[in-house]
Amino acid sequence: MIKKMKDYIVKGKKVSIGLEDSKKTWKISARSEQMEVHFCSMPARYSGLKEYLSGNYPQCDVTLIYEAGFKGFGLYDKLTADGFNCIVTPPNRVTQEKDSRVKTDKIDARRLATVLENNDYKVCAVPDKERREDRQLSRVMIQVQQEITRTKNRIRKFFDFHDYAEAFPAGDWKELQYAAVRETELSEPLKVTLDAYFSIIDKLKELRKELHRKVMALAKKDRYKEAVRIISSVCGVGKLTAIRLVLEWGEDLGERFHSGKKLACFSGLTQSEYSTGDRVRKGRITRQGRGYIRAWLIQCAWQCIKRDPAMLEAFQRIAKNAASRKKAIVAIARKMVVRIWTCVHHKQEYVVGVVE
């Protein structure tokens, strides 16, 4: 069957291959001229996939598509290095039937092959290996901070559980409160437990400090330093946030995003809308993309309105019309993203607005 397919059906033609990735097996669907010419399952090993593509489609224009997932972009690197056309697509942007209630790896592989053949897909921007590895430092910093927060929450719950709630009331504790509870007189088992919690926090803080130093050193890299300089010129954006945004978005925003609005949409700061006929429904922001990037931007927006009179005037106007400071600061964060894109694209530093 494979020999017949190779010699008579797809020889010299365009072949679209959908690959459904999983830990142990890969499901592969190959389509050509609006029909499926082959379907198979194989162990999740690149050597077997390379042999399959080279042996079965030697004189064909082959393009393979798979969804970005838990394995990152290693498969993309290997395929492109060996000369194969490869597309990585965002999982949430793959089209499918609205009434579909069945999902299997076989169906997913065939759907990927179909959208590729019909040119009905979105491309996921694949960072080069250097930026992916540099970016990992920033992302580990986030994970370390999350572990610090979790351990602090455990300490508060620890005191609640052992009936110390009156001495240490609920709420967000400051560092002085944590320092005070560290010296609390407790029985030996509880004291050992509390010391273990604080030992974890101390080690995590040291690790966070080291990661911070490493990330800040990346800001001086030749490929990043120009973009970092321009982004950090925006009111409210420090160098740490600037290098982390560069690592997430890339140093050439104009090449990846056609406009500042596209970047704001990518960041999930665009207002959602569901309109049909004469009915117009607008909702909250889309929240697509990574939440921690939006958190950075909103923190920067609070600082921006303190330093830029034009942004402060916009914040006050939006807050009055929307009757919500939270909605207003999200709108300012979106404006700031558009301005960041403009500054980086035109290689110009930010200019503080003036209200006349």
Coordinates of C-alpha atoms in Angstrom, one line a residue:
M1 CA 0.0 0.0 0.0
I2 CA 2.8 2.4 1.0
K3 CA 4.7 1.6 -2.2
K4 CA 1.6 2.2 -4.3
M5 CA 1.0 5.5 -2.6
K6 CA 4.5 6.6 -3.0
D7 CA 4.9 5.6 -6.7
Y8 CA 1.4 6.4 -8.1
I9 CA -0.7 8.5 -5.8
V10 CA 1.4 11.3 -4.3
K11 CA 4.5 11.3 -6.4
G12 CA 5.6 14.9 -7.2
K13 CA 2.5 16.3 -5.5
K14 CA 1.9 18.5 -2.4
V15 CA 1.4 16.5 0.8
S16 CA -0.1 17.9 4.0
I17 CA 0.7 16.0 7.1
G18 CA -1.0 16.4 10.5
L19 CA 0.7 15.1 13.6
E20 CA -1.0 14.7 16.9
D21 CA 1.7 14.8 19.6
S22 CA 1.6 12.8 22.8
K23 CA 4.2 11.3 25.2
K24 CA 4.3 7.8 23.8
T25 CA 2.8 7.7 20.3
W26 CA 2.3 10.0 17.4
K27 CA -0.8 9.8 15.2
I28 CA -0.1 10.9 11.6
S29 CA -2.6 11.8 8.8
A30 CA -1.3 12.5 5.3
R31 CA -3.5 14.3 2.8
S32 CA -3.1 15.1 -0.9
E33 CA -5.5 16.6 -3.4
Q34 CA -8.4 16.7 -0.9
M35 CA -8.2 13.1 0.3
E36 CA -6.4 11.2 3.0
V37 CA -3.7 9.0 1.4
H38 CA -2.3 7.5 4.5
F39 CA -2.9 7.3 8.3
C40 CA -0.6 5.6 10.8
S41 CA 0.5 5.5 14.4
M42 CA 4.2 5.4 15.5
P43 CA 6.2 5.6 18.7
A44 CA 7.1 9.2 19.6
R45 CA 10.7 9.0 18.4
Y46 CA 12.1 11.5 15.9
S47 CA 14.2 8.9 14.1
G48 CA 11.0 7.0 13.1
L49 CA 9.3 10.2 11.9
K50 CA 12.3 11.2 9.8
E51 CA 12.5 7.8 8.2
Y52 CA 8.7 7.9 7.5
L53 CA 8.9 11.3 5.8
S54 CA 12.1 10.6 3.8
G55 CA 11.1 7.1 2.7
N56 CA 7.5 7.6 1.8
Y57 CA 7.5 11.1 0.3
P58 CA 10.9 11.5 -1.4
Q59 CA 9.8 13.6 -4.4
C60 CA 6.9 15.4 -2.8
D61 CA 6.4 18.9 -1.4
V62 CA 5.7 17.9 2.2
T63 CA 4.6 20.2 5.0
L64 CA 3.9 19.0 8.5
I65 CA 1.8 20.7 11.1
Y66 CA 1.4 20.0 14.8
E67 CA 0.1 21.9 17.9
A68 CA 2.3 23.7 20.3
G69 CA 2.3 21.7 23.5
F70 CA 4.1 20.2 26.5
K71 CA 7.2 19.2 24.4
G72 CA 8.0 22.8 23.3
F73 CA 9.6 23.4 19.9
G74 CA 12.2 20.7 19.9
L75 CA 10.4 18.8 17.1
Y76 CA 10.2 21.9 15.0
D77 CA 14.0 22.5 15.4
K78 CA 14.8 19.0 14.3
L79 CA 12.5 19.0 11.3
T80 CA 13.6 22.4 10.0
A81 CA 17.3 21.4 10.5
D82 CA 16.7 18.3 8.3
G83 CA 15.0 20.4 5.6
F84 CA 11.4 19.6 6.2
N85 CA 8.7 22.3 6.1
C86 CA 7.1 22.5 9.6
I87 CA 4.4 24.6 11.0
V88 CA 3.5 24.9 14.7
T89 CA -0.1 26.1 15.4
P90 CA -1.7 27.4 18.6
P91 CA -4.0 24.7 20.0
N92 CA -6.8 27.1 20.7
R93 CA -6.9 28.4 17.1
V94 CA -7.5 25.1 15.3
T95 CA -10.9 25.2 13.7
Q96 CA -13.4 22.4 14.3
E97 CA -17.1 21.7 14.0
K98 CA -19.2 23.6 16.6
D99 CA -21.3 20.5 17.4
S100 CA -18.3 18.2 17.8
R101 CA -18.5 16.1 21.0
V102 CA -15.9 13.5 20.2
K103 CA -12.2 14.1 20.6
T104 CA -9.5 11.5 20.0
D105 CA -5.9 11.7 18.8
K106 CA -6.9 10.2 15.5
I107 CA -9.5 12.9 14.9
D108 CA -7.1 15.6 15.9
A109 CA -4.4 14.4 13.5
R110 CA -6.9 14.3 10.6
R111 CA -8.3 17.7 11.5
L112 CA -4.7 19.2 11.5
A113 CA -4.0 17.7 8.1
T114 CA -7.3 19.1 6.8
V115 CA -6.7 22.7 8.1
L116 CA -3.2 22.6 6.7
E117 CA -4.4 21.5 3.2
N118 CA -7.1 24.1 3.2
N119 CA -4.8 26.8 4.4
D120 CA -7.1 27.4 7.4
Y121 CA -4.6 27.7 10.3
K122 CA -2.7 30.2 12.4
V123 CA 1.0 30.1 12.8
C124 CA 2.7 30.1 16.2
A125 CA 5.8 32.3 16.3
V126 CA 8.6 30.0 17.2
P127 CA 11.4 31.7 19.2
D128 CA 15.0 30.7 18.3
K129 CA 16.7 28.3 20.7
E130 CA 18.8 31.0 22.4
R131 CA 15.8 33.2 23.3
R132 CA 13.8 30.1 24.5
E133 CA 16.6 29.2 26.8
D134 CA 17.1 32.8 28.0
R135 CA 13.4 33.2 28.6
Q136 CA 13.3 30.1 30.8
L137 CA 15.2 32.1 33.5
S138 CA 12.4 34.6 33.6
R139 CA 9.8 32.0 33.8
V140 CA 11.5 30.1 36.6
M141 CA 11.6 33.4 38.5
I142 CA 7.8 33.4 38.3
Q143 CA 7.6 29.8 39.5
V144 CA 9.9 30.6 42.5
Q145 CA 7.8 33.5 43.4
Q146 CA 4.7 31.4 43.3
E147 CA 6.3 28.8 45.6
I148 CA 7.2 31.6 48.1
T149 CA 3.5 32.8 48.0
R150 CA 2.3 29.2 48.5
T151 CA 4.6 28.6 51.5
K152 CA 3.5 31.9 53.1
N153 CA -0.1 30.9 52.7
R154 CA 0.7 27.6 54.3
I155 CA 2.1 29.4 57.3
R156 CA -1.0 31.5 57.7
K157 CA -3.2 28.3 57.5
F158 CA -0.8 26.6 59.9
F159 CA -1.6 29.2 62.6
D160 CA -5.4 29.1 61.8
F161 CA -5.4 25.3 62.1
H162 CA -3.6 25.3 65.5
D163 CA -5.9 28.0 67.0
Y164 CA -3.6 31.0 66.8
A165 CA -6.1 33.0 64.7
E166 CA -6.7 35.6 67.4
A167 CA -3.0 36.4 67.9
F168 CA -2.4 36.5 64.1
P169 CA -5.5 37.7 62.3
A170 CA -6.4 36.8 58.8
G171 CA -5.5 39.0 55.8
D172 CA -2.4 39.9 53.8
W173 CA 0.6 39.8 56.1
K174 CA 3.6 42.1 55.6
E175 CA 7.2 41.1 56.1
L176 CA 7.1 42.5 59.7
Q177 CA 4.3 40.1 60.6
Y178 CA 6.1 37.1 59.2
A179 CA 9.2 38.2 61.2
A180 CA 7.0 38.4 64.3
V181 CA 5.4 35.0 63.9
R182 CA 8.9 33.4 63.3
E183 CA 9.7 34.2 67.0
T184 CA 6.4 32.8 68.4
E185 CA 6.7 30.5 71.3
L186 CA 5.4 27.1 70.2
S187 CA 5.6 23.5 71.2
E188 CA 8.6 21.6 69.8
P189 CA 6.7 19.8 66.9
L190 CA 5.0 23.0 65.8
K191 CA 8.3 25.0 66.1
V192 CA 10.1 22.5 63.9
T193 CA 7.3 22.7 61.4
L194 CA 7.4 26.5 61.3
D195 CA 11.2 26.6 61.0
A196 CA 10.9 24.2 58.0
Y197 CA 8.4 26.6 56.3
F198 CA 10.7 29.6 56.9
S199 CA 13.8 27.6 55.8
I200 CA 12.0 26.9 52.5
I201 CA 11.2 30.6 52.1
D202 CA 14.8 31.6 52.8
K203 CA 16.2 29.3 50.2
L204 CA 13.6 30.4 47.6
K205 CA 14.4 34.0 48.2
E206 CA 18.1 33.4 47.7
L207 CA 17.3 31.5 44.5
R208 CA 15.0 34.4 43.4
K209 CA 17.9 36.9 44.0
E210 CA 20.3 34.8 41.9
L211 CA 17.8 34.4 39.1
H212 CA 17.1 38.2 39.2
R213 CA 20.8 38.8 38.8
K214 CA 21.0 36.4 35.8
V215 CA 18.0 37.9 34.1
M216 CA 19.3 41.5 34.5
A217 CA 22.6 40.3 32.9
L218 CA 20.6 39.3 29.8
A219 CA 19.6 42.9 29.4
K220 CA 23.2 43.7 28.4
K221 CA 23.3 41.1 25.7
D222 CA 23.9 42.6 22.2
R223 CA 20.7 41.2 20.7
Y224 CA 18.5 42.5 23.5
K225 CA 20.0 45.7 24.8
E226 CA 18.6 48.1 22.2
A227 CA 15.1 46.9 22.6
V228 CA 15.5 46.9 26.4
R229 CA 16.8 50.5 26.3
I230 CA 13.7 51.7 24.3
I231 CA 11.1 49.8 26.3
S232 CA 12.6 50.9 29.6
S233 CA 12.2 54.5 28.5
V234 CA 8.4 54.1 28.7
C235 CA 7.1 55.7 31.9
G236 CA 6.6 53.0 34.5
V237 CA 8.6 50.2 32.9
G238 CA 11.8 49.3 34.6
K239 CA 14.7 47.3 33.2
L240 CA 13.6 44.0 34.7
T241 CA 10.2 44.2 33.1
A242 CA 11.7 45.5 29.8
I243 CA 14.0 42.5 29.5
R244 CA 11.2 40.1 30.4
L245 CA 8.9 41.6 27.8
V246 CA 11.7 41.3 25.2
L247 CA 12.2 37.6 26.1
E248 CA 8.5 36.9 25.8
W249 CA 7.7 39.1 22.7
G250 CA 11.0 39.2 20.9
E251 CA 13.3 42.1 20.2
D252 CA 11.8 43.0 16.8
L253 CA 8.1 43.7 17.5
G254 CA 7.5 45.2 14.1
E255 CA 8.4 42.0 12.3
R256 CA 6.2 39.8 14.5
F257 CA 3.3 42.1 15.0
H258 CA 1.9 44.3 12.2
S259 CA 0.6 47.0 14.6
G260 CA 0.4 47.9 18.3
K261 CA -3.2 46.8 18.3
K262 CA -2.1 43.3 17.2
L263 CA 0.3 43.2 20.2
A264 CA -2.4 44.4 22.6
C265 CA -4.7 41.7 21.2
F266 CA -2.0 39.1 21.7
S267 CA -1.5 40.3 25.3
G268 CA -5.2 39.7 26.0
L269 CA -5.9 43.4 26.7
T270 CA -8.5 43.8 23.9
Q271 CA -12.2 44.0 24.8
S272 CA -14.2 40.9 23.9
E273 CA -17.2 41.3 21.7
Y274 CA -20.1 39.0 20.6
S275 CA -22.3 40.8 18.1
T276 CA -24.8 39.5 15.7
G277 CA -27.3 41.4 13.5
D278 CA -28.4 44.6 15.3
R279 CA -27.3 43.3 18.7
V280 CA -23.9 44.4 20.0
R281 CA -22.4 42.8 23.1
K282 CA -19.1 43.9 24.5
G283 CA -17.6 42.2 27.5
R284 CA -14.4 42.1 29.5
I285 CA -10.9 41.8 28.0
T286 CA -10.2 38.5 26.1
R287 CA -7.4 37.4 28.6
Q288 CA -5.7 35.4 25.9
G289 CA -2.0 34.9 26.2
R290 CA -0.1 34.6 29.5
G291 CA -1.6 36.2 32.6
Y292 CA 1.7 37.1 34.2
I293 CA 2.5 39.4 31.3
R294 CA -0.8 41.3 31.8
A295 CA 0.1 41.5 35.5
W296 CA 3.4 43.1 34.7
L297 CA 1.8 45.6 32.3
I298 CA -0.9 46.6 34.7
Q299 CA 1.7 47.1 37.5
C300 CA 3.6 49.3 35.1
A301 CA 0.5 51.2 34.1
W302 CA -0.1 52.2 37.7
Q303 CA 3.4 53.7 37.7
C304 CA 3.0 55.3 34.3
I305 CA 0.0 57.5 35.3
K306 CA 2.2 58.9 38.1
R307 CA 4.8 60.1 35.7
D308 CA 3.0 60.8 32.4
P309 CA 0.4 63.7 32.7
A310 CA -1.3 62.6 29.4
M311 CA -1.8 59.1 30.6
L312 CA -3.1 60.4 34.0
E313 CA -5.6 62.5 32.2
A314 CA -6.7 59.5 30.1
F315 CA -7.0 57.4 33.2
Q316 CA -9.2 59.9 35.0
R317 CA -11.4 60.4 32.0
I318 CA -11.9 56.6 31.5
A319 CA -12.4 56.0 35.2
K320 CA -15.1 58.6 35.3
N321 CA -16.9 57.3 32.2
A322 CA -16.6 53.6 33.2
A323 CA -17.1 54.3 36.9
S324 CA -14.3 51.9 37.6
R325 CA -10.6 52.5 38.3
K326 CA -9.8 48.9 37.5
K327 CA -11.3 49.1 34.0
A328 CA -9.4 52.4 33.5
I329 CA -6.0 51.0 34.4
V330 CA -6.5 48.1 32.1
A331 CA -7.2 50.6 29.3
I332 CA -4.1 52.5 30.2
A333 CA -2.1 49.2 30.1
R334 CA -3.4 48.6 26.5
K335 CA -2.4 52.2 25.5
M336 CA 1.0 51.5 27.0
V337 CA 1.4 48.3 24.9
V338 CA 0.5 50.2 21.7
R339 CA 3.1 52.9 22.6
I340 CA 5.8 50.2 23.4
W341 CA 5.2 48.7 19.9
T342 CA 5.5 52.1 18.3
C343 CA 8.7 53.0 20.1
V344 CA 10.4 49.7 19.3
H345 CA 9.2 49.6 15.7
H346 CA 10.5 53.2 15.0
K347 CA 13.5 52.7 17.3
Q348 CA 12.7 55.8 19.3
E349 CA 12.6 56.4 23.0
Y350 CA 9.3 57.2 24.7
V351 CA 8.3 60.9 25.0
V352 CA 6.2 61.9 28.0
G353 CA 2.9 63.4 27.0
V354 CA 2.0 67.0 28.0
V355 CA -1.5 68.1 28.9
E356 CA -2.3 71.7 27.8

